[in-house]
Tab-separated table of C-alpha atoms in Angstrom:
chain	number	residue	atom	x	y	z
G	258	MET	CA	-0.027	0.057	0.037
G	259	THR	CA	1.244	3.615	-0.568
G	260	ASP	CA	1.635	5.335	2.796
G	261	PRO	CA	-1.336	7.437	3.537
G	262	VAL	CA	-0.966	11.170	4.426
G	263	VAL	CA	-0.692	11.679	8.137
G	264	ASP	CA	-2.739	14.508	9.546
G	265	LEU	CA	-1.528	14.397	13.121
G	266	GLU	CA	1.550	12.933	14.560
G	267	LEU	CA	1.647	12.185	18.287
G	268	ASP	CA	5.261	11.768	19.736
G	269	CYS	CA	4.767	9.368	22.800
G	270	ARG	CA	8.265	8.150	22.953
G	271	GLY	CA	9.326	7.726	26.566
G	272	LEU	CA	5.759	7.469	27.722
G	273	LEU	CA	4.760	4.016	29.443
G	274	CYS	CA	1.481	2.210	28.920
G	275	PRO	CA	-1.326	3.361	29.121
G	276	LEU	CA	-0.195	6.968	28.443
G	277	PRO	CA	0.182	6.459	24.528
G	278	VAL	CA	-3.200	5.222	24.172
G	279	ILE	CA	-4.530	8.056	26.677
G	280	GLU	CA	-2.868	10.607	24.409
G	281	LEU	CA	-4.529	8.976	21.255
G	282	GLY	CA	-8.004	8.953	22.916
G	283	LYS	CA	-7.619	12.611	23.734
G	284	ARG	CA	-6.554	13.910	20.476
G	285	TYR	CA	-7.552	11.626	17.636
G	286	ALA	CA	-10.689	13.783	17.216
G	287	GLU	CA	-8.545	16.671	16.070
G	288	VAL	CA	-8.287	15.097	12.587
G	289	PRO	CA	-11.445	14.919	10.516
G	290	VAL	CA	-13.245	11.673	9.852
G	291	GLY	CA	-11.117	9.999	7.112
G	292	GLY	CA	-7.911	11.647	8.578
G	293	VAL	CA	-4.923	9.728	9.839
G	294	VAL	CA	-3.085	9.897	13.142
G	295	ALA	CA	0.325	8.540	13.649
G	296	VAL	CA	1.527	7.586	17.068
G	297	LEU	CA	5.150	7.325	17.588
G	298	ALA	CA	5.720	5.080	20.795
G	299	ASP	CA	8.468	2.988	22.102
G	300	ASP	CA	6.529	1.261	24.933
G	301	VAL	CA	6.051	-2.332	23.988
G	302	ALA	CA	2.338	-2.466	24.980
G	303	ALA	CA	1.518	0.102	22.390
G	304	ARG	CA	1.833	-2.622	19.627
G	305	THR	CA	-1.016	-4.528	21.181
G	306	ASP	CA	-2.896	-1.730	22.752
G	307	ILE	CA	-3.236	0.726	19.719
G	308	PRO	CA	-4.991	-1.988	17.541
G	309	ALA	CA	-7.039	-3.075	20.420
G	310	TRP	CA	-8.073	0.694	20.985
G	311	CYS	CA	-9.049	0.981	17.373
G	312	ARG	CA	-11.431	-2.323	17.764
G	313	MET	CA	-12.931	-1.103	20.786
G	314	ARG	CA	-13.513	2.588	19.667
G	315	GLY	CA	-14.706	1.598	16.112
G	316	GLN	CA	-11.521	3.173	14.354
G	317	ASP	CA	-9.491	1.692	11.555
G	318	TYR	CA	-5.944	0.431	12.430
G	319	LEU	CA	-3.867	0.827	9.382
G	320	GLY	CA	-0.639	-0.922	10.741
G	321	GLU	CA	3.037	0.365	11.384
G	322	ASP	CA	4.640	2.637	8.714
G	323	PRO	CA	8.190	1.988	7.702
G	324	THR	CA	9.467	4.309	10.438
G	325	GLY	CA	7.561	2.341	13.024
G	326	ARG	CA	4.636	4.724	13.639
G	327	TYR	CA	1.363	3.279	14.423
G	328	LEU	CA	-1.192	4.556	11.868
G	329	VAL	CA	-4.916	4.993	12.924
G	330	ARG	CA	-7.513	6.279	10.533
G	331	ARG	CA	-10.508	8.084	12.043
G	332	VAL	CA	-13.597	6.427	10.638
G	333	GLY	CA	-16.085	7.644	13.235
G	334	PRO	CA	-16.833	9.891	16.447
Q	440	MET	CA	-4.887	-10.086	59.742
Q	441	ARG	CA	-6.529	-9.093	56.409
Q	442	SER	CA	-9.936	-10.675	55.802
Q	443	ALA	CA	-10.055	-13.347	53.205
Q	444	ALA	CA	-13.700	-12.639	52.395
Q	445	SER	CA	-12.713	-10.347	49.424
Q	446	TYR	CA	-9.735	-12.227	48.246
Q	447	LEU	CA	-10.393	-12.774	44.617
Q	448	ASP	CA	-7.019	-14.039	43.349
Q	449	THR	CA	-7.360	-17.827	43.961
Q	450	ALA	CA	-5.766	-18.495	40.471
Q	451	SER	CA	-2.487	-17.215	42.028
Q	452	SER	CA	-3.106	-19.203	45.118
Q	453	GLU	CA	-6.094	-20.890	46.693
Q	454	PRO	CA	-6.488	-20.528	50.505
Q	455	LEU	CA	-5.556	-23.939	52.359
Q	456	HIS	CA	-8.591	-26.178	52.293
Q	457	PRO	CA	-9.763	-27.229	55.781
Q	458	ALA	CA	-9.357	-30.890	54.809
Q	459	ALA	CA	-5.666	-30.052	53.935
Q	460	ARG	CA	-5.057	-28.132	57.232
Q	461	GLU	CA	-6.197	-31.060	59.412
Q	462	THR	CA	-4.143	-33.519	57.580
Q	463	LEU	CA	-1.147	-31.280	57.442
Q	464	LEU	CA	-1.099	-30.966	61.262
Q	465	ALA	CA	-1.565	-34.628	61.924
Q	466	ALA	CA	1.113	-35.754	59.179
Q	467	TYR	CA	3.808	-33.487	60.708
Q	468	ASP	CA	3.631	-35.677	63.716
Q	469	ARG	CA	3.677	-39.033	61.833
Q	470	GLY	CA	5.501	-38.312	58.583
Q	471	TYR	CA	8.825	-36.615	59.487
Q	472	ALA	CA	11.149	-39.604	58.915
Q	473	ASP	CA	12.991	-40.623	55.931
Q	474	PRO	CA	10.461	-42.901	53.990
Q	475	ARG	CA	13.309	-45.080	52.622
Q	476	ARG	CA	14.412	-46.215	56.128
Q	477	LEU	CA	13.336	-49.431	57.483
Q	478	HIS	CA	12.633	-48.571	61.055
Q	479	GLY	CA	9.098	-47.863	62.515
Q	480	PRO	CA	8.971	-44.014	61.832
Q	481	GLY	CA	10.571	-44.566	58.296
Q	482	ARG	CA	7.738	-47.070	57.534
Q	483	ASP	CA	5.173	-44.670	58.850
Q	484	ALA	CA	6.421	-41.837	56.577
Q	485	ARG	CA	6.522	-44.311	53.635
Q	486	LEU	CA	2.974	-45.415	54.360
Q	487	LEU	CA	1.751	-41.823	54.376
Q	488	LEU	CA	3.676	-41.043	51.052
Q	489	ASP	CA	2.134	-44.235	49.341
Q	490	ASN	CA	-1.195	-43.175	50.715
Q	491	ALA	CA	-0.858	-39.855	49.371
Q	492	ARG	CA	0.078	-40.999	45.798
Q	493	ALA	CA	-2.769	-43.575	45.979
Q	494	VAL	CA	-5.359	-40.776	46.715
Q	495	VAL	CA	-4.085	-38.498	44.077
Q	496	ALA	CA	-4.112	-41.224	41.491
Q	497	GLU	CA	-7.727	-42.127	42.424
Q	498	CYS	CA	-8.830	-38.592	42.084
Q	499	LEU	CA	-7.220	-38.108	38.885
Q	500	GLY	CA	-8.162	-41.452	37.428
Q	501	VAL	CA	-4.614	-42.494	36.765
Q	502	ARG	CA	-2.393	-45.334	38.043
Q	503	PRO	CA	-0.394	-44.757	41.310
Q	504	ASP	CA	2.848	-45.464	39.478
Q	505	GLU	CA	2.187	-42.516	37.135
Q	506	VAL	CA	2.162	-39.917	40.014
Q	507	THR	CA	5.342	-38.289	41.029
Q	508	PHE	CA	5.278	-35.434	43.703
Q	509	THR	CA	7.563	-32.554	42.969
Q	510	SER	CA	8.635	-29.467	44.959
Q	511	SER	CA	6.342	-27.215	43.096
Q	512	GLY	CA	4.232	-27.049	39.976
Q	513	THR	CA	6.992	-25.338	38.182
Q	514	GLU	CA	9.293	-28.188	38.729
Q	515	ALA	CA	6.654	-30.623	37.569
Q	516	VAL	CA	6.377	-28.536	34.372
Q	517	HIS	CA	10.111	-28.507	33.876
Q	518	ARG	CA	10.611	-32.174	34.459
Q	519	GLY	CA	7.466	-33.336	32.454
Q	520	LEU	CA	8.003	-31.054	29.375
Q	521	LEU	CA	11.789	-31.593	29.134
Q	522	GLY	CA	11.790	-35.232	29.930
Q	523	LEU	CA	9.516	-36.050	27.050
Q	524	ARG	CA	11.736	-34.374	24.364
Q	525	ARG	CA	12.644	-36.702	21.741
Q	526	GLY	CA	15.232	-35.511	19.440
Q	527	PRO	CA	16.688	-31.882	18.592
Q	528	GLY	CA	13.385	-30.547	16.966
Q	529	PRO	CA	11.537	-27.603	18.348
Q	530	VAL	CA	9.791	-27.442	21.811
Q	531	ALA	CA	6.422	-26.213	20.412
Q	532	HIS	CA	4.076	-24.646	22.910
Q	533	THR	CA	0.973	-22.445	22.642
Q	534	ALA	CA	1.763	-18.536	22.939
Q	535	VAL	CA	-0.368	-18.573	26.050
Q	536	GLU	CA	1.424	-21.151	28.271
Q	537	HIS	CA	2.422	-20.305	31.769
Q	538	SER	CA	5.891	-18.793	32.099
Q	539	ALA	CA	7.248	-22.091	33.484
Q	540	VAL	CA	6.693	-23.798	30.215
Q	541	VAL	CA	8.087	-20.865	28.247
Q	542	HIS	CA	11.145	-20.678	30.436
Q	543	ALA	CA	11.783	-24.565	30.041
Q	544	ALA	CA	11.236	-24.404	26.356
Q	545	THR	CA	13.802	-21.445	26.153
Q	546	TRP	CA	16.177	-23.197	28.276
Q	547	ALA	CA	16.058	-26.150	25.927
Q	548	GLY	CA	16.979	-23.700	23.268
Q	549	ALA	CA	14.506	-24.607	20.613
Q	550	ALA	CA	11.276	-22.815	21.710
Q	551	LEU	CA	8.466	-22.493	19.008
Q	552	GLU	CA	5.300	-20.465	19.688
Q	553	LEU	CA	2.022	-21.597	18.351
Q	554	PRO	CA	-0.441	-18.756	17.856
Q	555	VAL	CA	-3.818	-18.318	19.535
Q	556	ASP	CA	-6.966	-16.679	18.355
Q	557	ARG	CA	-8.826	-13.761	19.996
Q	558	LEU	CA	-10.158	-16.018	22.739
Q	559	GLY	CA	-6.781	-17.372	23.632
Q	560	ARG	CA	-7.470	-20.791	21.983
Q	561	VAL	CA	-4.630	-22.733	19.959
Q	562	ASP	CA	-5.343	-24.468	16.806
Q	563	PRO	CA	-3.329	-27.761	17.471
Q	564	ALA	CA	-2.926	-28.344	13.915
Q	565	THR	CA	-0.261	-25.722	13.778
Q	566	ALA	CA	2.017	-27.986	15.780
Q	567	PRO	CA	4.798	-29.125	13.373
Q	568	SER	CA	5.301	-32.786	12.902
Q	569	ASP	CA	9.029	-32.441	13.522
Q	570	ALA	CA	8.526	-31.079	17.053
Q	571	SER	CA	10.575	-32.794	19.778
Q	572	VAL	CA	7.540	-32.349	22.151
Q	573	VAL	CA	4.377	-30.220	22.075
Q	574	ALA	CA	3.095	-28.236	25.194
Q	575	VAL	CA	-0.724	-27.326	25.479
Q	576	GLN	CA	-2.124	-26.246	28.580
Q	577	SER	CA	-5.496	-27.729	29.685
Q	578	ALA	CA	-6.871	-24.291	30.354
Q	579	ASN	CA	-5.449	-20.872	30.451
Q	580	HIS	CA	-4.392	-19.402	33.685
Q	581	GLU	CA	-5.048	-15.866	32.830
Q	582	VAL	CA	-8.279	-16.046	30.771
Q	583	GLY	CA	-9.623	-19.362	31.656
Q	584	THR	CA	-10.125	-20.560	27.944
Q	585	LEU	CA	-10.018	-24.349	27.627
Q	586	GLN	CA	-7.694	-25.843	25.064
Q	587	PRO	CA	-8.492	-28.519	22.618
Q	588	VAL	CA	-5.829	-30.874	23.871
Q	589	ALA	CA	-7.511	-33.907	22.279
Q	590	GLU	CA	-6.923	-32.411	18.805
Q	591	VAL	CA	-3.084	-32.373	19.248
Q	592	PRO	CA	-1.871	-34.591	16.339
Q	593	ALA	CA	-0.882	-38.004	17.376
Q	594	GLY	CA	2.828	-38.961	17.124
Q	595	VAL	CA	4.360	-36.147	18.736
Q	596	PRO	CA	5.121	-36.444	22.529
Q	597	LEU	CA	2.470	-34.212	24.327
Q	598	PHE	CA	2.955	-32.314	27.366
Q	599	VAL	CA	-0.065	-30.852	29.335
Q	600	ASP	CA	0.242	-28.208	31.930
Q	601	ALA	CA	-2.954	-28.751	33.868
Q	602	CYS	CA	-1.974	-26.457	36.866
Q	603	ALA	CA	-4.906	-24.043	36.279
Q	604	SER	CA	-7.527	-26.807	36.128
Q	605	MET	CA	-6.418	-29.712	38.320
Q	606	GLY	CA	-8.826	-30.814	40.844
Q	607	ARG	CA	-11.519	-28.387	39.287
Q	608	LEU	CA	-12.037	-30.366	35.912
Q	609	PRO	CA	-11.291	-33.892	34.878
Q	610	LEU	CA	-7.879	-34.271	33.170
Q	611	PRO	CA	-7.981	-34.265	29.273
Q	612	ASP	CA	-7.800	-37.806	28.001
Q	613	ARG	CA	-4.497	-37.159	26.060
Q	614	TRP	CA	-1.234	-36.513	27.543
Q	615	ASP	CA	2.299	-38.211	27.886
Q	616	ALA	CA	3.168	-36.121	30.778
Q	617	LEU	CA	1.083	-33.629	32.746
Q	618	ALA	CA	1.729	-31.194	35.560
Q	619	GLY	CA	-0.419	-29.857	38.466
Q	620	SER	CA	0.205	-27.483	41.485
Q	621	ALA	CA	-1.285	-28.192	44.935
Q	622	HIS	CA	-1.639	-24.658	46.115
Q	623	LYS	CA	-3.904	-23.986	43.085
Q	624	TRP	CA	-6.670	-26.401	44.424
Q	625	GLY	CA	-6.260	-25.609	48.172
Q	626	GLY	CA	-3.182	-27.818	49.094
Q	627	PRO	CA	-0.208	-26.463	50.525
Q	628	ALA	CA	2.511	-24.729	48.527
Q	629	GLY	CA	5.591	-26.636	47.758
Q	630	VAL	CA	3.843	-29.615	46.216
Q	631	GLY	CA	3.658	-30.305	42.371
Q	632	VAL	CA	2.275	-33.287	40.864
Q	633	LEU	CA	4.003	-34.873	37.788
Q	634	LEU	CA	2.021	-37.570	35.888
Q	635	VAL	CA	4.127	-39.630	33.332
Q	636	ARG	CA	1.860	-41.938	31.348
Q	637	LYS	CA	2.728	-45.644	31.724
Q	638	GLY	CA	4.710	-46.472	28.650
Q	639	ALA	CA	5.497	-43.010	27.671
Q	640	ARG	CA	9.048	-42.534	26.814
Q	641	TRP	CA	10.350	-40.007	29.400
Q	642	LEU	CA	13.966	-39.535	30.497
Q	643	ASN	CA	14.870	-37.413	33.624
Q	644	PRO	CA	16.217	-34.226	32.192
Q	645	PHE	CA	18.002	-33.316	35.429
Q	646	PRO	CA	20.612	-35.162	37.641
Q	647	GLY	CA	19.092	-38.330	39.241
Q	648	ASP	CA	18.658	-38.998	42.887
Q	649	ASP	CA	18.371	-42.221	45.121
Q	650	ARG	CA	14.967	-41.397	46.516
Q	651	ILE	CA	11.790	-43.481	46.405
Q	652	ASP	CA	10.593	-42.097	42.940
Q	653	GLU	CA	13.291	-42.036	40.455
Q	654	ARG	CA	11.509	-39.213	38.596
Q	655	ALA	CA	11.887	-36.774	41.407
Q	656	SER	CA	14.897	-35.612	43.460
Q	657	GLY	CA	15.327	-34.276	47.222
Q	658	PHE	CA	13.891	-35.444	50.371
Q	659	GLU	CA	10.149	-36.125	50.085
Q	660	ASN	CA	7.655	-33.385	51.780
Q	661	VAL	CA	5.502	-36.310	53.044
Q	662	PRO	CA	3.178	-34.069	55.239
Q	663	ALA	CA	2.503	-31.579	52.484
Q	664	ALA	CA	2.035	-34.355	49.861
Q	665	LEU	CA	-0.531	-35.956	52.124
Q	666	ALA	CA	-2.166	-32.724	52.815
Q	667	ALA	CA	-2.360	-31.954	49.037
Q	668	ALA	CA	-4.007	-35.232	48.420
Q	669	ALA	CA	-6.558	-34.640	51.259
Q	670	ALA	CA	-7.432	-31.311	49.632
Q	671	LEU	CA	-7.636	-32.729	46.117
Q	672	ARG	CA	-10.019	-35.368	47.355
Q	673	ALA	CA	-12.113	-32.827	48.952
Q	674	VAL	CA	-12.163	-30.486	46.014
Q	675	VAL	CA	-13.133	-33.355	43.483
Q	676	GLU	CA	-15.850	-34.257	45.889
Q	677	GLU	CA	-17.152	-30.818	46.117
Q	678	ARG	CA	-16.583	-29.700	42.562
Q	679	GLU	CA	-20.050	-30.337	40.928
Q	680	GLU	CA	-21.613	-27.850	43.468
Q	681	VAL	CA	-18.713	-25.373	43.685
Q	682	ASN	CA	-18.200	-25.211	39.746
Q	683	ALA	CA	-21.773	-24.570	39.097
Q	684	ARG	CA	-21.828	-21.711	41.718
Q	685	GLN	CA	-18.620	-20.275	40.473
Q	686	HIS	CA	-19.597	-20.495	36.909
Q	687	ALA	CA	-22.798	-18.575	37.583
Q	688	LEU	CA	-20.955	-15.851	39.575
Q	689	VAL	CA	-18.338	-15.366	36.730
Q	690	ASP	CA	-21.232	-15.041	34.255
Q	691	LEU	CA	-22.520	-12.200	36.424
Q	692	VAL	CA	-19.305	-10.573	36.450
Q	693	ARG	CA	-18.807	-10.944	32.642
Q	694	THR	CA	-22.203	-9.574	32.044
Q	695	ARG	CA	-22.260	-6.680	34.369
Q	696	VAL	CA	-18.803	-5.525	33.752
Q	697	ALA	CA	-19.440	-5.314	30.078
Q	698	ALA	CA	-22.807	-3.530	30.579
Q	699	GLU	CA	-21.773	-1.181	33.502
Q	700	VAL	CA	-18.178	-0.097	32.757
Q	701	PRO	CA	-17.688	1.902	29.541
Q	702	ASP	CA	-14.866	0.951	27.202
Q	703	VAL	CA	-14.029	-2.224	28.629
Q	704	GLU	CA	-13.083	-5.700	27.000
Q	705	VAL	CA	-14.099	-8.834	28.839
Q	706	VAL	CA	-11.852	-11.582	27.315
Q	707	GLY	CA	-11.490	-15.293	27.160
Q	708	ASP	CA	-14.118	-17.875	25.998
Q	709	PRO	CA	-17.345	-17.059	27.687
Q	710	VAL	CA	-18.611	-20.474	27.987
Q	711	ASP	CA	-15.799	-23.079	27.113
Q	712	ARG	CA	-13.806	-21.741	30.315
Q	713	LEU	CA	-12.520	-22.522	33.742
Q	714	PRO	CA	-15.371	-22.071	36.302
Q	715	HIS	CA	-13.692	-19.635	38.767
Q	716	LEU	CA	-12.001	-16.934	36.731
Q	717	VAL	CA	-12.690	-13.949	34.464
Q	718	THR	CA	-10.423	-11.277	33.016
Q	719	PHE	CA	-11.159	-7.815	31.561
Q	720	SER	CA	-9.411	-4.718	30.496
Q	721	CYS	CA	-10.459	-1.158	30.972
Q	722	LEU	CA	-9.313	1.342	28.421
Q	723	TYR	CA	-7.240	4.310	29.551
Q	724	VAL	CA	-6.704	2.935	32.946
Q	725	ASP	CA	-3.308	2.089	34.471
Q	726	GLY	CA	-3.223	-1.488	35.859
Q	727	GLU	CA	-1.313	-0.763	38.930
Q	728	THR	CA	-3.568	2.013	39.965
Q	729	LEU	CA	-6.617	0.064	39.475
Q	730	VAL	CA	-5.301	-2.981	41.573
Q	731	THR	CA	-4.301	-0.483	44.323
Q	732	GLU	CA	-7.643	1.219	44.429
Q	733	LEU	CA	-9.504	-2.055	44.413
Q	734	ASP	CA	-7.240	-3.285	47.271
Q	735	ARG	CA	-8.101	-0.074	49.213
Q	736	ARG	CA	-11.702	-1.242	48.971
Q	737	GLY	CA	-10.905	-4.674	50.146
Q	738	TYR	CA	-10.772	-6.537	46.892
Q	739	GLY	CA	-7.525	-8.419	46.162
Q	740	VAL	CA	-7.339	-9.007	42.382
Q	741	ALA	CA	-4.530	-9.792	39.938
Q	742	SER	CA	-3.554	-7.916	36.750
Q	743	GLY	CA	-1.602	-8.761	33.578
Q	744	SER	CA	-0.738	-5.171	32.790
Q	745	ALA	CA	2.823	-4.397	32.251
Q	746	CYS	CA	3.298	-1.913	35.234
Q	747	THR	CA	1.997	-4.672	37.622
Q	748	ALA	CA	4.245	-7.429	36.212
Q	749	SER	CA	7.639	-8.350	37.488
Q	750	THR	CA	8.887	-8.022	34.043
Q	751	LEU	CA	7.734	-4.633	32.991
Q	752	THR	CA	6.360	-6.108	29.932
Q	753	PRO	CA	2.612	-6.780	29.390
Q	754	SER	CA	1.105	-10.258	29.884
Q	755	ARG	CA	2.246	-12.496	26.988
Q	756	VAL	CA	-1.234	-13.974	27.004
Q	757	LEU	CA	-3.210	-10.853	26.294
Q	758	GLU	CA	-0.503	-9.828	23.853
Q	759	ALA	CA	-0.829	-13.116	21.904
Q	760	MET	CA	-4.629	-12.822	21.938
Q	761	GLY	CA	-4.379	-9.416	20.637
Q	762	VAL	CA	-6.383	-7.798	23.402
Q	763	LEU	CA	-6.009	-4.751	25.431
Q	764	THR	CA	-3.093	-5.195	27.834
Q	765	HIS	CA	-3.477	-2.243	30.126
Q	766	GLY	CA	-6.177	-1.564	32.811
Q	767	ASN	CA	-6.351	-5.469	33.069
Q	768	VAL	CA	-8.075	-7.112	36.097
Q	769	ARG	CA	-8.215	-10.975	36.700
Q	770	VAL	CA	-10.770	-11.932	39.180
Q	771	SER	CA	-10.747	-15.507	40.532
Q	772	LEU	CA	-13.116	-16.892	43.130
Q	773	THR	CA	-12.225	-18.979	45.947
Q	774	ARG	CA	-14.510	-22.112	46.865
Q	775	ASP	CA	-16.397	-19.959	49.368
Q	776	THR	CA	-16.504	-16.638	47.573
Q	777	THR	CA	-20.167	-15.434	48.103
Q	778	ALA	CA	-22.370	-13.614	45.706
Q	779	ALA	CA	-22.489	-10.674	48.214
Q	780	THR	CA	-18.722	-10.400	47.847
Q	781	VAL	CA	-19.031	-10.441	43.981
Q	782	GLU	CA	-21.854	-7.945	43.969
Q	783	GLY	CA	-19.954	-5.631	46.329
Q	784	PHE	CA	-17.090	-5.821	43.795
Q	785	LEU	CA	-19.357	-5.068	40.762
Q	786	GLU	CA	-20.872	-2.134	42.768
Q	787	ALA	CA	-17.402	-0.653	43.518
Q	788	LEU	CA	-15.719	-1.210	40.097
Q	789	PRO	CA	-17.508	1.406	37.812
Q	790	GLY	CA	-16.692	4.208	40.173
Q	791	VAL	CA	-13.035	3.215	40.634
Q	792	VAL	CA	-12.642	3.072	36.945
Q	793	ARG	CA	-14.408	6.387	36.426
Q	794	ASP	CA	-12.212	8.080	39.033
Q	795	ILE	CA	-8.938	6.877	37.499
Q	796	ARG	CA	-10.105	8.152	33.929
Q	797	THR	CA	-11.165	11.508	35.329
Q	798	GLN	CA	-7.639	12.041	36.816
Q	799	VAL	CA	-6.190	11.518	33.191
Q	800	GLY	CA	-8.794	13.744	31.678
Q	801	LEU	CA	-10.909	11.122	30.038
């Protein structure tokens, strides 16, 4: 796939779980529906918890981009 | 002393069964001698040890000569798994095995993880035919999901970690070696049970010893083995009633947590599961804070979240299932946990979660 355009990057490096997901939960609505949020996180739990957040909150998890950012597409409120 | 009434972590360790307490005290007076000696006290100790073995065999539906007492469930896992290994092939294990299995497989230098689905269930067909041994737990210790042990392909040695289910549920039909742990069913700590199937090819993976049972090493803990057997007999006799009661209380937790706590994921198989435990994860909630706040209200629960683990990494079980790892709580009921305790917990939980979320601005 071609890398989607990122509308918002959240730099969560150095933050321990659940802080990266809290940051995502607080700020994802800053992008319009259809927009993409990239989360930069080095806490190992983010790899599981960001896809789980997307499933629980009804958003789209797009995977990791080549630089290791977790990409989330906002598809709903 | 802390009240045990709201201790909800029996999957870590069940309080000593009254039947075990009586037996333990009596056995300390009679079972102190070396059971290999030919004098009276030695013969007494030997009698008690043989009795313990016979009771465990009867409760589990196996032969007495298939039963070995070890110094812990972990030791039974290590001996059972590694002793079955045939050849240099991988030590295949489900991704949700207890750390005792994972450590043994890693130590053997050939660990191979078999993936699980969202419920934590393995597909046994994924076990490679060149595996030197396959390890599949009877039931998962963190989320309760029962594993399809019977579907493991024949022809590869099969090790079953039954620590989470022994006493509570009948053993699976298929195993070459199997492990249990007495303190998980209400026996004393320091007693593991290793079963090695008659005729199975099992070689001691560790230095031998000159004790009564060639599969074990070290001086036998005769009183504790006898107390473990007494607890096992009591638990097996009671389990129909206890399991039904626990299963219904866990159903209540599953239903009410999902309905009354927003943004929560109740995990594991809702039906095909251990009777006494349930796990859920709360979005945006720090696991350590959650456990601490519940403890302040008198509820002792476990958590698989990273900050509550000894390793600073989240639970491998939750990770392998792909479910939320933070804000995790495991509730496991003792044999006498009452409906009132469970309802009290369910009343307290939503407020605790709400307060923690409010503190982080969500």
